[in-house]
Amino acid sequence: MTTITRARLARPAAALASALVVATCGGGAPSPTAPATPPAPPTPPRVDTTTATTVVPGRSYFGRNDYVEYVAGDVPIVISAPHGGSLTPSEIPDRTYGTLVTDANTRELARDIVTAFQQRFPGRTPHVVIMHLRRTKVDANRDIVEGAQGDPEGRQAWQEFQDYIAAARRRVVDRFGAGFYVDLHGHGHDVQRLELGYLTDAVDLYRTDAQLDAAASFETTSSIRTLSERSPLTFSGLLRGATSLGTLYEQAGFPAVPSAQQPNPGWVDAARTERQPYFDGGYNTATHACRTGGALCGVQIEANFRGVRDTPANRARFAEATVAVLDRYFRAHLGIAVDGSRP
């Protein structure tokens, strides 16, 4: 099993180190009342995480004050957990608008997936990026204006999170040619199932397969655009067909939408006047998956609480299933195993 070790990434307080890949836009003014950044403690020499030869798979690299963690990987999977953090430093003021709720146990779930991956593929690990700040301080799945709300330290943590994902994406594509990105979340909806967000609007999931396949715009605005364009399957087939991610999860015992079993979120009432709630994907999926091209496609997974996130045993069970499901998905649609090997 790969041992996860720690490496401190020293960063200036006023700005993000320019060597990292920048994949996001700026915005927002520094808060004039934000407290000054305390002197940084002595740290080892800075590790340039943009160079593949300088990172060790399985090692954790940290941004300023350990607010953001990057576990370097060596397989074509990138996982991010933006809303499971617990740190509430006084140097970062609370955000005053936007969603503030924590996605409970998603940070732990990301680590459980790493453990399950290492058990199935000894010595190998996915890339993982974790935001350790509570969402009241920074929302790493919104643009920088809403996510950091002008605070300098919050902006730096937000930027580090995005840069780590971008660097991991580049490593995956450079080494394997393609890969898959999972932005991991937790929802509080009544229906206990996985909500898989491909940036396809919830209303459009109620369309027929023929309707989804007739207009190219559904495919070209999705987070699996490149995968779909290269696939012999129709877009609807990749979205909710027999070998779709949702269907594979259903077969593994985890209800999911969209899938062959649940092609759309369904209705709250028998008269079909109100649709069930559903999250279709957010900022990270739109920014880092293949909606605008590129070889790293992806999905936002909104995991239900009961049966998935609620206990260590259920998290471990879901993590094991996720590794198996992704392996089947990779073999069916990317032509490689989830560890990057050829079948």
Short mmCIF file of C-alpha atoms in Angstrom, two decimals:
data_model
loop_
_atom_site.label_atom_id
_atom_site.label_comp_id
_atom_site.label_asym_id
_atom_site.label_seq_id
_atom_site.Cartn_x
_atom_site.Cartn_y
_atom_site.Cartn_z
CA MET A 1 0.00 0.00 0.00
CA THR A 2 1.30 3.45 -0.82
CA THR A 3 2.22 5.43 2.26
CA ILE A 4 0.93 9.00 2.22
CA THR A 5 3.65 11.32 3.48
CA ARG A 6 3.66 15.07 3.95
CA ALA A 7 5.61 17.78 2.14
CA ARG A 8 5.10 21.45 2.95
CA LEU A 9 4.65 23.76 -0.01
CA ALA A 10 5.92 27.18 1.05
CA ARG A 11 4.04 30.06 -0.56
CA PRO A 12 4.21 33.84 -0.26
CA ALA A 13 1.33 35.34 1.68
CA ALA A 14 0.46 38.02 -0.84
CA ALA A 15 0.29 36.00 -4.02
CA LEU A 16 0.24 32.46 -5.33
CA ALA A 17 3.56 31.17 -6.63
CA SER A 18 3.55 31.75 -10.36
CA ALA A 19 5.03 28.39 -11.26
CA LEU A 20 1.71 26.58 -10.78
CA VAL A 21 -0.75 26.30 -13.66
CA VAL A 22 -3.55 28.89 -13.37
CA ALA A 23 -6.87 27.58 -14.61
CA THR A 24 -9.25 30.07 -13.09
CA CYS A 25 -10.15 33.74 -13.37
CA GLY A 26 -9.46 36.46 -10.83
CA GLY A 27 -11.90 38.88 -9.31
CA GLY A 28 -12.79 40.67 -6.13
CA ALA A 29 -10.82 43.25 -4.17
CA PRO A 30 -8.75 42.47 -1.04
CA SER A 31 -10.60 43.22 2.16
CA PRO A 32 -9.21 46.40 3.75
CA THR A 33 -9.91 45.03 7.23
CA ALA A 34 -8.37 41.56 6.76
CA PRO A 35 -5.73 40.85 9.45
CA ALA A 36 -2.09 40.78 8.42
CA THR A 37 -0.62 37.40 7.58
CA PRO A 38 1.62 36.11 10.41
CA PRO A 39 5.22 35.15 9.55
CA ALA A 40 5.47 31.68 8.08
CA PRO A 41 7.36 29.09 10.13
CA PRO A 42 10.56 27.61 8.69
CA THR A 43 9.76 25.16 5.92
CA PRO A 44 11.66 22.75 3.69
CA PRO A 45 12.62 24.01 0.23
CA ARG A 46 9.60 24.74 -1.94
CA VAL A 47 8.38 21.87 -4.10
CA ASP A 48 7.41 22.81 -7.64
CA THR A 49 4.26 20.75 -8.13
CA THR A 50 4.00 21.61 -11.83
CA THR A 51 6.93 19.34 -12.70
CA ALA A 52 6.02 15.66 -12.75
CA THR A 53 9.51 14.57 -11.68
CA THR A 54 9.37 16.60 -8.47
CA VAL A 55 6.26 15.05 -6.90
CA VAL A 56 6.09 11.65 -5.29
CA PRO A 57 2.91 9.60 -5.79
CA GLY A 58 1.15 9.09 -2.48
CA ARG A 59 2.79 12.11 -0.85
CA SER A 60 0.68 14.98 0.45
CA TYR A 61 1.70 18.51 -0.50
CA PHE A 62 0.20 21.46 1.34
CA GLY A 63 -0.43 25.09 0.56
CA ARG A 64 -0.15 27.97 2.98
CA ASN A 65 -1.13 27.02 6.56
CA ASP A 66 -2.19 23.56 5.36
CA TYR A 67 -5.48 24.98 4.12
CA VAL A 68 -5.26 22.98 0.89
CA GLU A 69 -3.84 19.49 0.41
CA TYR A 70 -2.76 17.76 -2.78
CA VAL A 71 -2.09 14.02 -2.71
CA ALA A 72 0.03 13.36 -5.80
CA GLY A 73 -1.12 10.39 -7.86
CA ASP A 74 0.12 8.12 -10.62
CA VAL A 75 -3.13 6.96 -12.26
CA PRO A 76 -5.53 8.77 -14.64
CA ILE A 77 -7.98 9.82 -11.93
CA VAL A 78 -8.30 13.25 -10.29
CA ILE A 79 -10.62 13.62 -7.28
CA SER A 80 -11.43 16.88 -5.52
CA ALA A 81 -13.31 17.50 -2.27
CA PRO A 82 -14.08 21.22 -1.96
CA HIS A 83 -16.77 21.28 0.75
CA GLY A 84 -15.69 18.91 3.52
CA GLY A 85 -13.22 21.10 5.38
CA SER A 86 -13.38 22.01 9.08
CA LEU A 87 -10.76 24.73 9.63
CA THR A 88 -12.08 28.15 10.71
CA PRO A 89 -9.02 30.41 11.08
CA SER A 90 -9.70 33.88 12.43
CA GLU A 91 -7.47 35.45 9.77
CA ILE A 92 -10.15 34.68 7.15
CA PRO A 93 -13.50 36.38 7.80
CA ASP A 94 -16.70 34.43 7.32
CA ARG A 95 -18.30 34.70 3.92
CA THR A 96 -21.40 36.85 3.98
CA TYR A 97 -23.38 35.37 1.10
CA GLY A 98 -23.72 32.14 -0.85
CA THR A 99 -24.14 28.59 0.42
CA LEU A 100 -22.30 27.92 3.69
CA VAL A 101 -23.25 24.31 4.50
CA THR A 102 -20.52 21.67 4.86
CA ASP A 103 -20.81 18.45 2.83
CA ALA A 104 -20.34 16.15 5.80
CA ASN A 105 -17.72 13.41 5.55
CA THR A 106 -16.77 14.09 1.92
CA ARG A 107 -13.16 14.76 2.90
CA GLU A 108 -13.10 11.40 4.65
CA LEU A 109 -14.81 9.78 1.69
CA ALA A 110 -12.09 11.03 -0.66
CA ARG A 111 -9.45 9.46 1.57
CA ASP A 112 -11.43 6.22 1.72
CA ILE A 113 -11.42 6.09 -2.08
CA VAL A 114 -7.63 6.45 -2.02
CA THR A 115 -7.39 3.57 0.46
CA ALA A 116 -9.70 1.38 -1.63
CA PHE A 117 -7.69 2.18 -4.75
CA GLN A 118 -4.43 1.22 -3.07
CA GLN A 119 -5.92 -2.02 -1.85
CA ARG A 120 -7.10 -2.97 -5.33
CA PHE A 121 -4.00 -1.67 -7.11
CA PRO A 122 -1.08 -1.89 -4.64
CA GLY A 123 1.40 0.92 -4.98
CA ARG A 124 -0.90 3.13 -7.08
CA THR A 125 -2.96 6.14 -6.06
CA PRO A 126 -5.29 8.70 -7.65
CA HIS A 127 -4.60 12.44 -7.56
CA VAL A 128 -6.65 14.03 -4.77
CA VAL A 129 -7.17 17.71 -3.88
CA ILE A 130 -8.81 18.59 -0.55
CA MET A 131 -9.95 21.95 0.80
CA HIS A 132 -9.51 21.89 4.58
CA LEU A 133 -11.17 25.26 5.19
CA ARG A 134 -14.80 25.19 6.22
CA ARG A 135 -17.15 26.46 3.56
CA THR A 136 -18.01 29.45 5.76
CA LYS A 137 -14.47 30.67 4.96
CA VAL A 138 -13.95 29.63 1.33
CA ASP A 139 -16.16 27.93 -1.25
CA ALA A 140 -13.85 26.20 -3.70
CA ASN A 141 -16.71 25.25 -6.04
CA ARG A 142 -17.68 28.83 -6.91
CA ASP A 143 -15.83 31.50 -8.84
CA ILE A 144 -13.25 33.42 -6.85
CA VAL A 145 -15.56 36.39 -6.31
CA GLU A 146 -18.23 34.41 -4.49
CA GLY A 147 -15.83 31.76 -3.20
CA ALA A 148 -13.36 34.04 -1.41
CA GLN A 149 -15.32 37.32 -1.25
CA GLY A 150 -12.29 39.56 -1.50
CA ASP A 151 -10.23 38.26 1.42
CA PRO A 152 -6.51 37.90 0.46
CA GLU A 153 -5.88 34.68 2.42
CA GLY A 154 -9.17 33.21 1.25
CA ARG A 155 -8.32 34.09 -2.35
CA GLN A 156 -4.94 32.40 -2.02
CA ALA A 157 -6.45 29.19 -0.64
CA TRP A 158 -9.10 29.22 -3.37
CA GLN A 159 -6.43 29.67 -6.03
CA GLU A 160 -4.20 26.94 -4.60
CA PHE A 161 -7.10 24.51 -4.73
CA GLN A 162 -7.80 25.29 -8.38
CA ASP A 163 -4.11 25.18 -9.32
CA TYR A 164 -3.56 21.78 -7.75
CA ILE A 165 -6.43 20.37 -9.81
CA ALA A 166 -5.04 21.96 -12.97
CA ALA A 167 -1.57 20.55 -12.29
CA ALA A 168 -2.99 17.08 -11.62
CA ARG A 169 -5.05 17.27 -14.81
CA ARG A 170 -1.96 18.11 -16.83
CA ARG A 171 0.03 15.24 -15.33
CA VAL A 172 -2.75 12.80 -16.14
CA VAL A 173 -3.09 13.94 -19.75
CA ASP A 174 0.68 14.13 -20.32
CA ARG A 175 1.21 10.60 -19.04
CA PHE A 176 -1.92 8.75 -20.14
CA GLY A 177 -3.43 10.87 -22.90
CA ALA A 178 -6.81 10.95 -21.16
CA GLY A 179 -8.37 10.52 -17.76
CA PHE A 180 -11.38 11.24 -15.57
CA TYR A 181 -12.17 13.90 -12.97
CA VAL A 182 -14.54 13.48 -10.00
CA ASP A 183 -15.66 16.48 -7.96
CA LEU A 184 -16.97 14.91 -4.75
CA HIS A 185 -19.90 16.41 -2.83
CA GLY A 186 -22.76 15.44 -0.55
CA HIS A 187 -26.43 16.38 -0.91
CA GLY A 188 -29.22 16.57 1.65
CA HIS A 189 -32.16 15.68 -0.58
CA ASP A 190 -34.80 13.26 0.60
CA VAL A 191 -34.18 10.66 -2.11
CA GLN A 192 -31.11 8.68 -1.03
CA ARG A 193 -29.18 8.17 -4.25
CA LEU A 194 -26.14 9.46 -6.08
CA GLU A 195 -26.71 12.53 -8.21
CA LEU A 196 -24.25 12.51 -11.12
CA GLY A 197 -23.83 15.96 -12.61
CA TYR A 198 -22.55 16.24 -16.17
CA LEU A 199 -23.55 19.92 -16.59
CA THR A 200 -26.70 18.71 -18.36
CA ASP A 201 -29.59 20.71 -16.98
CA ALA A 202 -32.00 18.76 -14.81
CA VAL A 203 -34.91 19.72 -17.05
CA ASP A 204 -33.15 18.20 -20.05
CA LEU A 205 -32.87 14.82 -18.36
CA TYR A 206 -36.65 14.51 -18.77
CA ARG A 207 -36.18 14.52 -22.54
CA THR A 208 -36.16 11.28 -24.52
CA ASP A 209 -32.90 9.74 -25.68
CA ALA A 210 -33.81 10.69 -29.24
CA GLN A 211 -34.22 14.33 -28.23
CA LEU A 212 -30.89 14.37 -26.40
CA ASP A 213 -29.13 12.87 -29.40
CA ALA A 214 -30.80 15.09 -32.00
CA ALA A 215 -29.24 18.35 -30.80
CA ALA A 216 -25.45 18.53 -30.62
CA SER A 217 -25.65 21.23 -27.95
CA PHE A 218 -26.48 18.71 -25.24
CA GLU A 219 -23.24 16.85 -25.92
CA THR A 220 -21.02 19.90 -26.47
CA THR A 221 -22.05 21.59 -23.22
CA SER A 222 -21.57 18.49 -21.07
CA SER A 223 -18.61 17.49 -18.90
CA ILE A 224 -18.18 14.30 -20.96
CA ARG A 225 -18.06 16.13 -24.28
CA THR A 226 -14.73 14.78 -25.56
CA LEU A 227 -15.48 11.27 -24.38
CA SER A 228 -18.83 11.36 -26.14
CA GLU A 229 -17.42 12.80 -29.36
CA ARG A 230 -14.89 9.95 -29.53
CA SER A 231 -17.33 7.22 -28.48
CA PRO A 232 -19.27 4.94 -30.82
CA LEU A 233 -22.17 5.34 -28.39
CA THR A 234 -24.76 8.07 -28.61
CA PHE A 235 -24.59 10.89 -26.09
CA SER A 236 -27.65 9.55 -24.29
CA GLY A 237 -26.04 6.12 -24.18
CA LEU A 238 -22.95 7.48 -22.47
CA LEU A 239 -25.09 9.62 -20.17
CA ARG A 240 -27.53 6.97 -18.97
CA GLY A 241 -27.13 3.84 -21.05
CA ALA A 242 -26.07 0.30 -20.18
CA THR A 243 -22.42 1.20 -19.51
CA SER A 244 -22.97 4.72 -18.15
CA LEU A 245 -21.47 5.60 -14.80
CA GLY A 246 -24.90 5.76 -13.18
CA THR A 247 -25.93 2.34 -14.45
CA LEU A 248 -22.66 0.81 -13.25
CA TYR A 249 -23.25 2.31 -9.81
CA GLU A 250 -26.80 0.91 -9.80
CA GLN A 251 -25.41 -2.53 -10.59
CA ALA A 252 -22.99 -2.14 -7.69
CA GLY A 253 -25.87 -1.46 -5.31
CA PHE A 254 -25.85 2.33 -5.23
CA PRO A 255 -28.91 4.01 -6.80
CA ALA A 256 -27.90 6.80 -9.15
CA VAL A 257 -29.37 9.38 -11.49
CA PRO A 258 -29.04 9.59 -14.46
CA SER A 259 -28.85 5.88 -15.23
CA ALA A 260 -30.77 3.28 -17.19
CA GLN A 261 -32.74 2.59 -14.01
CA GLN A 262 -33.37 6.29 -13.24
CA PRO A 263 -33.02 8.30 -16.46
CA ASN A 264 -34.23 11.50 -14.79
CA PRO A 265 -34.70 12.73 -11.21
CA GLY A 266 -38.42 11.89 -11.19
CA TRP A 267 -41.34 13.70 -9.59
CA VAL A 268 -42.23 14.74 -6.07
CA ASP A 269 -45.96 14.20 -6.60
CA ALA A 270 -48.12 11.79 -8.57
CA ALA A 271 -49.56 14.66 -10.62
CA ARG A 272 -46.04 15.48 -11.84
CA THR A 273 -46.23 19.14 -11.00
CA GLU A 274 -42.93 19.28 -9.09
CA ARG A 275 -39.64 17.69 -10.09
CA GLN A 276 -37.31 16.06 -7.58
CA PRO A 277 -34.26 18.21 -6.79
CA TYR A 278 -31.00 17.37 -8.53
CA PHE A 279 -27.53 18.93 -8.74
CA ASP A 280 -26.21 19.00 -12.30
CA GLY A 281 -22.62 20.09 -11.68
CA GLY A 282 -20.83 23.26 -10.61
CA TYR A 283 -17.84 25.50 -11.10
CA ASN A 284 -15.14 22.83 -10.75
CA THR A 285 -16.75 20.44 -13.20
CA ALA A 286 -17.23 23.24 -15.72
CA THR A 287 -13.65 24.44 -15.26
CA HIS A 288 -11.63 21.24 -15.08
CA ALA A 289 -13.60 18.66 -17.08
CA CYS A 290 -13.85 18.62 -20.87
CA ARG A 291 -16.83 20.91 -21.47
CA THR A 292 -14.64 23.20 -23.59
CA GLY A 293 -12.47 20.40 -24.94
CA GLY A 294 -9.47 18.55 -23.60
CA ALA A 295 -8.89 14.95 -22.66
CA LEU A 296 -9.94 14.96 -19.00
CA CYS A 297 -13.69 14.51 -18.84
CA GLY A 298 -15.51 14.21 -15.56
CA VAL A 299 -18.54 14.34 -13.30
CA GLN A 300 -19.75 15.92 -10.09
CA ILE A 301 -20.83 13.20 -7.67
CA GLU A 302 -23.34 14.34 -5.07
CA ALA A 303 -23.38 11.46 -2.61
CA ASN A 304 -26.37 10.78 -0.37
CA PHE A 305 -25.76 10.62 3.37
CA ARG A 306 -27.51 7.43 4.48
CA GLY A 307 -25.72 4.37 3.20
CA VAL A 308 -22.76 6.27 1.73
CA ARG A 309 -21.37 9.04 3.97
CA ASP A 310 -22.92 8.28 7.34
CA THR A 311 -20.56 5.66 8.80
CA PRO A 312 -16.96 4.53 8.24
CA ALA A 313 -18.21 1.11 7.11
CA ASN A 314 -20.55 2.60 4.51
CA ARG A 315 -17.87 4.98 3.27
CA ALA A 316 -15.48 2.07 2.84
CA ARG A 317 -18.12 0.06 1.01
CA PHE A 318 -18.87 2.95 -1.34
CA ALA A 319 -15.17 3.60 -1.89
CA GLU A 320 -14.56 -0.02 -2.90
CA ALA A 321 -17.53 0.11 -5.25
CA THR A 322 -16.32 3.39 -6.76
CA VAL A 323 -12.93 1.93 -7.66
CA ALA A 324 -14.60 -1.11 -9.24
CA VAL A 325 -17.16 1.03 -11.09
CA LEU A 326 -14.51 3.40 -12.42
CA ASP A 327 -12.42 0.46 -13.59
CA ARG A 328 -15.37 -0.90 -15.57
CA TYR A 329 -16.11 2.58 -16.91
CA PHE A 330 -12.51 3.12 -18.01
CA ARG A 331 -12.33 -0.23 -19.78
CA ALA A 332 -15.60 0.43 -21.58
CA HIS A 333 -15.00 4.04 -22.63
CA LEU A 334 -11.31 4.94 -22.39
CA GLY A 335 -9.77 1.66 -23.51
CA ILE A 336 -7.56 1.40 -20.43
CA ALA A 337 -7.92 0.15 -16.89
CA VAL A 338 -8.40 2.70 -14.13
CA ASP A 339 -4.77 2.26 -13.07
CA GLY A 340 -3.68 3.29 -16.56
CA SER A 341 -2.69 -0.18 -17.74
CA ARG A 342 -3.94 -1.70 -20.98
CA PRO A 343 -6.62 -4.38 -20.54
#
